[in-house]
């Protein structure tokens, strides 16, 4: 599903040049659950943004669904995103002016799905996420755990091939964090490819593979207990 070749991202200002990613090469297969770990500033979120087609690399190749997308325009990236990728963020990123139902419905509106189909699909997902009783509430009326349930519902409502989650339990207590991770694991077991960025070893243990970054480079991969060290 995903393949990168010597992926590099450099941020430049008038005085400073910062290499956020340095020739990152790896693959994610359809149906995998991969966790990306590393210290703050190591390039985790930058990598996730490129994988999610929110940004382009400075150099190197990125193949998504067998298509080279590293030089795609924003319009091309946006089309691929809305048709294939769901996002879950640490800060939920819900729209305060929209209620739960409307927040979850939004991706389907972008896909121009018919109103009757949207109603059925949103209802199914809210029921699955056990949040349908709050569908008329607004985000600020919900607990953190409930808001993240809504965020996950919004991410999966369009049946994306890939879900990207950036610190999905970072603002939750341990009980609600475990709930969210169990939901994500269940979605993966149903066939959705899942990549999370996390500082939490506990959350990473849900994944089939842990990729560790340091200074913008992959230093090792842990495949269910087997560690493969990458020579830099």
Short mmCIF file of C-alpha atoms in Angstrom, two decimals:
data_model
loop_
_atom_site.label_atom_id
_atom_site.label_comp_id
_atom_site.label_asym_id
_atom_site.label_seq_id
_atom_site.Cartn_x
_atom_site.Cartn_y
_atom_site.Cartn_z
CA UNK A 1 0.00 0.00 0.00
CA UNK A 2 2.78 2.43 0.99
CA UNK A 3 6.40 2.54 -0.08
CA UNK A 4 8.95 5.30 0.44
CA UNK A 5 12.39 5.51 -1.15
CA UNK A 6 15.03 7.79 0.41
CA UNK A 7 12.30 10.15 1.59
CA UNK A 8 13.79 13.47 2.67
CA UNK A 9 12.16 16.60 4.10
CA UNK A 10 14.10 19.81 4.65
CA UNK A 11 12.60 22.94 6.19
CA UNK A 12 14.35 26.17 5.23
CA UNK A 13 14.19 29.71 6.55
CA UNK A 14 16.44 32.66 5.68
CA UNK A 15 18.98 31.62 8.29
CA UNK A 16 18.35 27.96 9.17
CA UNK A 17 18.05 24.67 7.29
CA UNK A 18 16.56 21.75 9.24
CA UNK A 19 16.49 18.17 7.98
CA UNK A 20 13.34 16.63 9.45
CA UNK A 21 13.56 13.37 7.45
CA UNK A 22 16.80 11.94 6.09
CA UNK A 23 16.44 9.29 3.34
CA UNK A 24 13.68 7.25 4.97
CA UNK A 25 12.90 4.00 3.15
CA UNK A 26 10.20 1.61 4.33
CA UNK A 27 6.97 -0.14 3.35
CA UNK A 28 3.53 -0.68 4.84
CA UNK A 29 1.45 -3.51 3.45
CA UNK A 30 -2.33 -3.57 3.09
CA UNK A 31 -3.89 -4.55 6.42
CA UNK A 32 -0.83 -3.86 8.58
CA UNK A 33 -0.88 -2.02 11.90
CA UNK A 34 2.35 -0.02 12.27
CA UNK A 35 3.44 2.24 15.15
CA UNK A 36 6.05 4.97 14.63
CA UNK A 37 7.99 5.93 17.75
CA UNK A 38 10.85 8.23 18.68
CA UNK A 39 11.73 11.31 20.75
CA UNK A 40 10.15 14.70 20.13
CA UNK A 41 11.58 16.36 17.04
CA UNK A 42 12.73 13.12 15.41
CA UNK A 43 10.46 13.52 12.36
CA UNK A 44 7.46 11.36 13.32
CA UNK A 45 4.74 13.91 12.60
CA UNK A 46 6.54 15.13 9.47
CA UNK A 47 6.57 11.57 8.15
CA UNK A 48 2.88 11.11 9.00
CA UNK A 49 1.99 14.35 7.20
CA UNK A 50 3.74 13.15 4.05
CA UNK A 51 2.18 9.69 4.26
CA UNK A 52 -1.20 11.37 4.70
CA UNK A 53 -0.63 13.55 1.62
CA UNK A 54 -0.78 16.71 3.71
CA UNK A 55 2.71 17.66 2.54
CA UNK A 56 5.23 16.76 -0.17
CA UNK A 57 8.80 15.58 0.52
CA UNK A 58 11.80 17.67 -0.51
CA UNK A 59 13.37 14.65 -2.19
CA UNK A 60 12.87 10.92 -2.61
CA UNK A 61 9.91 8.84 -3.73
CA UNK A 62 6.54 8.09 -2.16
CA UNK A 63 4.33 5.40 -3.66
CA UNK A 64 0.72 5.24 -2.43
CA UNK A 65 -1.51 2.50 -3.87
CA UNK A 66 1.20 1.83 -6.48
CA UNK A 67 1.19 5.45 -7.67
CA UNK A 68 4.18 7.79 -7.30
CA UNK A 69 2.69 10.78 -5.47
CA UNK A 70 5.71 12.69 -4.13
CA UNK A 71 5.34 15.50 -6.68
CA UNK A 72 1.53 15.64 -6.73
CA UNK A 73 -0.17 19.04 -6.58
CA UNK A 74 -2.35 19.95 -3.59
CA UNK A 75 -5.46 19.33 -5.70
CA UNK A 76 -4.26 15.82 -6.59
CA UNK A 77 -3.29 15.07 -2.98
CA UNK A 78 -6.66 16.32 -1.71
CA UNK A 79 -8.54 13.99 -4.04
CA UNK A 80 -6.51 10.97 -2.92
CA UNK A 81 -6.87 11.94 0.75
CA UNK A 82 -10.63 12.26 0.79
CA UNK A 83 -11.12 8.99 -1.12
CA UNK A 84 -8.62 6.83 0.79
CA UNK A 85 -7.39 8.23 4.12
CA UNK A 86 -8.91 8.91 7.53
CA UNK A 87 -7.15 10.96 10.22
CA UNK A 88 -7.27 10.84 14.04
CA UNK A 89 -5.50 13.65 15.93
CA UNK A 90 -4.38 14.09 19.52
CA UNK A 91 -6.46 17.27 19.88
CA UNK A 92 -9.50 15.66 18.17
CA UNK A 93 -9.82 18.52 15.62
CA UNK A 94 -13.60 18.48 15.77
CA UNK A 95 -15.52 21.52 14.56
CA UNK A 96 -17.05 23.17 17.64
CA UNK A 97 -19.93 24.73 15.68
CA UNK A 98 -21.10 21.33 14.39
CA UNK A 99 -22.77 18.67 16.51
CA UNK A 100 -21.56 15.07 16.68
CA UNK A 101 -23.71 13.92 13.76
CA UNK A 102 -22.59 16.83 11.56
CA UNK A 103 -18.91 16.33 12.39
CA UNK A 104 -19.06 12.68 11.39
CA UNK A 105 -21.13 13.43 8.29
CA UNK A 106 -18.67 15.99 6.92
CA UNK A 107 -16.32 13.60 5.00
CA UNK A 108 -19.35 12.11 3.22
CA UNK A 109 -20.50 15.56 2.12
CA UNK A 110 -17.05 16.14 0.62
CA UNK A 111 -17.49 12.86 -1.25
CA UNK A 112 -20.89 14.09 -2.50
CA UNK A 113 -22.72 11.09 -1.10
CA UNK A 114 -26.51 11.25 -1.30
CA UNK A 115 -28.31 12.46 1.82
CA UNK A 116 -30.11 9.16 2.48
CA UNK A 117 -26.87 7.21 2.17
CA UNK A 118 -25.09 9.67 4.48
CA UNK A 119 -27.82 9.27 7.10
CA UNK A 120 -27.56 5.49 7.07
CA UNK A 121 -23.76 5.43 7.12
CA UNK A 122 -23.40 8.01 9.92
CA UNK A 123 -26.02 6.19 11.98
CA UNK A 124 -24.17 2.89 11.59
CA UNK A 125 -20.82 4.36 12.59
CA UNK A 126 -22.16 6.28 15.59
CA UNK A 127 -23.84 3.08 16.80
CA UNK A 128 -20.63 1.11 16.29
CA UNK A 129 -18.65 3.70 18.26
CA UNK A 130 -21.30 3.72 21.03
CA UNK A 131 -21.77 7.47 20.72
CA UNK A 132 -25.15 7.67 18.93
CA UNK A 133 -26.87 8.86 22.14
CA UNK A 134 -24.74 12.01 21.89
CA UNK A 135 -25.34 12.75 18.20
CA UNK A 136 -27.02 16.12 18.86
CA UNK A 137 -24.40 17.27 21.35
CA UNK A 138 -21.58 19.63 20.45
CA UNK A 139 -17.89 18.78 21.03
CA UNK A 140 -17.54 21.07 24.06
CA UNK A 141 -20.39 19.17 25.74
CA UNK A 142 -18.44 15.90 25.55
CA UNK A 143 -15.66 14.36 27.62
CA UNK A 144 -12.24 13.83 26.06
CA UNK A 145 -12.93 10.15 25.57
CA UNK A 146 -16.24 10.88 23.87
CA UNK A 147 -14.62 13.48 21.60
CA UNK A 148 -12.00 10.96 20.49
CA UNK A 149 -14.77 8.43 19.77
CA UNK A 150 -16.36 11.02 17.50
CA UNK A 151 -12.98 11.70 15.87
CA UNK A 152 -12.50 7.99 15.17
CA UNK A 153 -16.06 7.78 13.81
CA UNK A 154 -15.33 10.67 11.46
CA UNK A 155 -12.08 8.99 10.35
CA UNK A 156 -13.78 5.69 9.44
CA UNK A 157 -17.18 6.84 8.14
CA UNK A 158 -16.06 6.85 4.49
CA UNK A 159 -14.50 3.37 4.78
CA UNK A 160 -10.92 4.58 4.13
CA UNK A 161 -8.20 2.16 3.09
CA UNK A 162 -5.78 3.82 5.52
CA UNK A 163 -6.14 5.46 8.94
CA UNK A 164 -3.36 7.70 10.26
CA UNK A 165 -3.43 8.53 13.98
CA UNK A 166 -1.15 11.14 15.57
CA UNK A 167 -0.88 10.51 19.35
CA UNK A 168 -4.51 9.30 19.48
CA UNK A 169 -4.49 8.81 23.27
CA UNK A 170 -2.26 11.77 24.15
CA UNK A 171 -5.06 13.80 25.76
CA UNK A 172 -6.87 10.88 27.40
CA UNK A 173 -6.60 9.13 30.74
CA UNK A 174 -5.46 5.51 30.71
CA UNK A 175 -8.95 3.99 30.70
CA UNK A 176 -10.23 6.10 27.80
CA UNK A 177 -6.91 5.66 26.00
CA UNK A 178 -7.26 1.90 26.20
CA UNK A 179 -10.80 2.17 24.82
CA UNK A 180 -9.59 4.12 21.80
CA UNK A 181 -6.72 1.73 21.12
CA UNK A 182 -9.06 -1.26 21.33
CA UNK A 183 -11.34 0.42 18.77
CA UNK A 184 -8.43 1.07 16.44
CA UNK A 185 -7.20 -2.50 16.83
CA UNK A 186 -10.67 -3.82 15.99
CA UNK A 187 -10.80 -1.66 12.85
CA UNK A 188 -7.42 -3.06 11.81
CA UNK A 189 -8.66 -6.61 12.38
CA UNK A 190 -11.52 -5.81 9.98
CA UNK A 191 -8.94 -4.99 7.29
CA UNK A 192 -8.14 -1.28 7.63
CA UNK A 193 -4.45 -0.39 7.36
CA UNK A 194 -3.42 1.62 10.41
CA UNK A 195 -0.36 3.78 11.17
CA UNK A 196 -0.03 5.56 14.51
CA UNK A 197 2.56 8.00 15.82
CA UNK A 198 2.96 7.62 19.57
CA UNK A 199 5.24 8.19 22.54
CA UNK A 200 3.41 5.45 24.43
CA UNK A 201 5.03 2.02 24.49
CA UNK A 202 1.72 0.61 25.71
CA UNK A 203 -0.10 1.97 22.65
CA UNK A 204 2.68 0.80 20.34
CA UNK A 205 2.31 -2.76 21.62
CA UNK A 206 -1.05 -2.97 19.84
CA UNK A 207 0.79 -2.74 16.50
CA UNK A 208 2.23 -5.62 14.52
CA UNK A 209 5.38 -3.61 13.83
CA UNK A 210 7.13 -0.72 15.60
CA UNK A 211 9.32 1.62 13.54
CA UNK A 212 11.70 3.80 15.57
CA UNK A 213 12.94 7.14 14.30
CA UNK A 214 15.88 9.19 15.54
CA UNK A 215 17.13 12.42 13.96
CA UNK A 216 14.95 11.87 10.91
CA UNK A 217 16.17 8.32 10.23
CA UNK A 218 14.80 4.84 10.92
CA UNK A 219 17.14 3.18 13.42
CA UNK A 220 15.28 -0.10 13.92
CA UNK A 221 12.05 -2.00 13.40
CA UNK A 222 10.53 -4.32 15.97
CA UNK A 223 8.31 -6.97 14.37
CA UNK A 224 6.43 -8.62 17.25
CA UNK A 225 9.52 -9.11 19.36
CA UNK A 226 12.10 -9.40 16.58
CA UNK A 227 14.28 -6.27 16.30
CA UNK A 228 15.87 -5.42 12.97
CA UNK A 229 18.53 -2.73 13.37
CA UNK A 230 18.99 -0.44 10.38
CA UNK A 231 22.55 0.58 9.52
CA UNK A 232 22.85 4.35 9.11
#
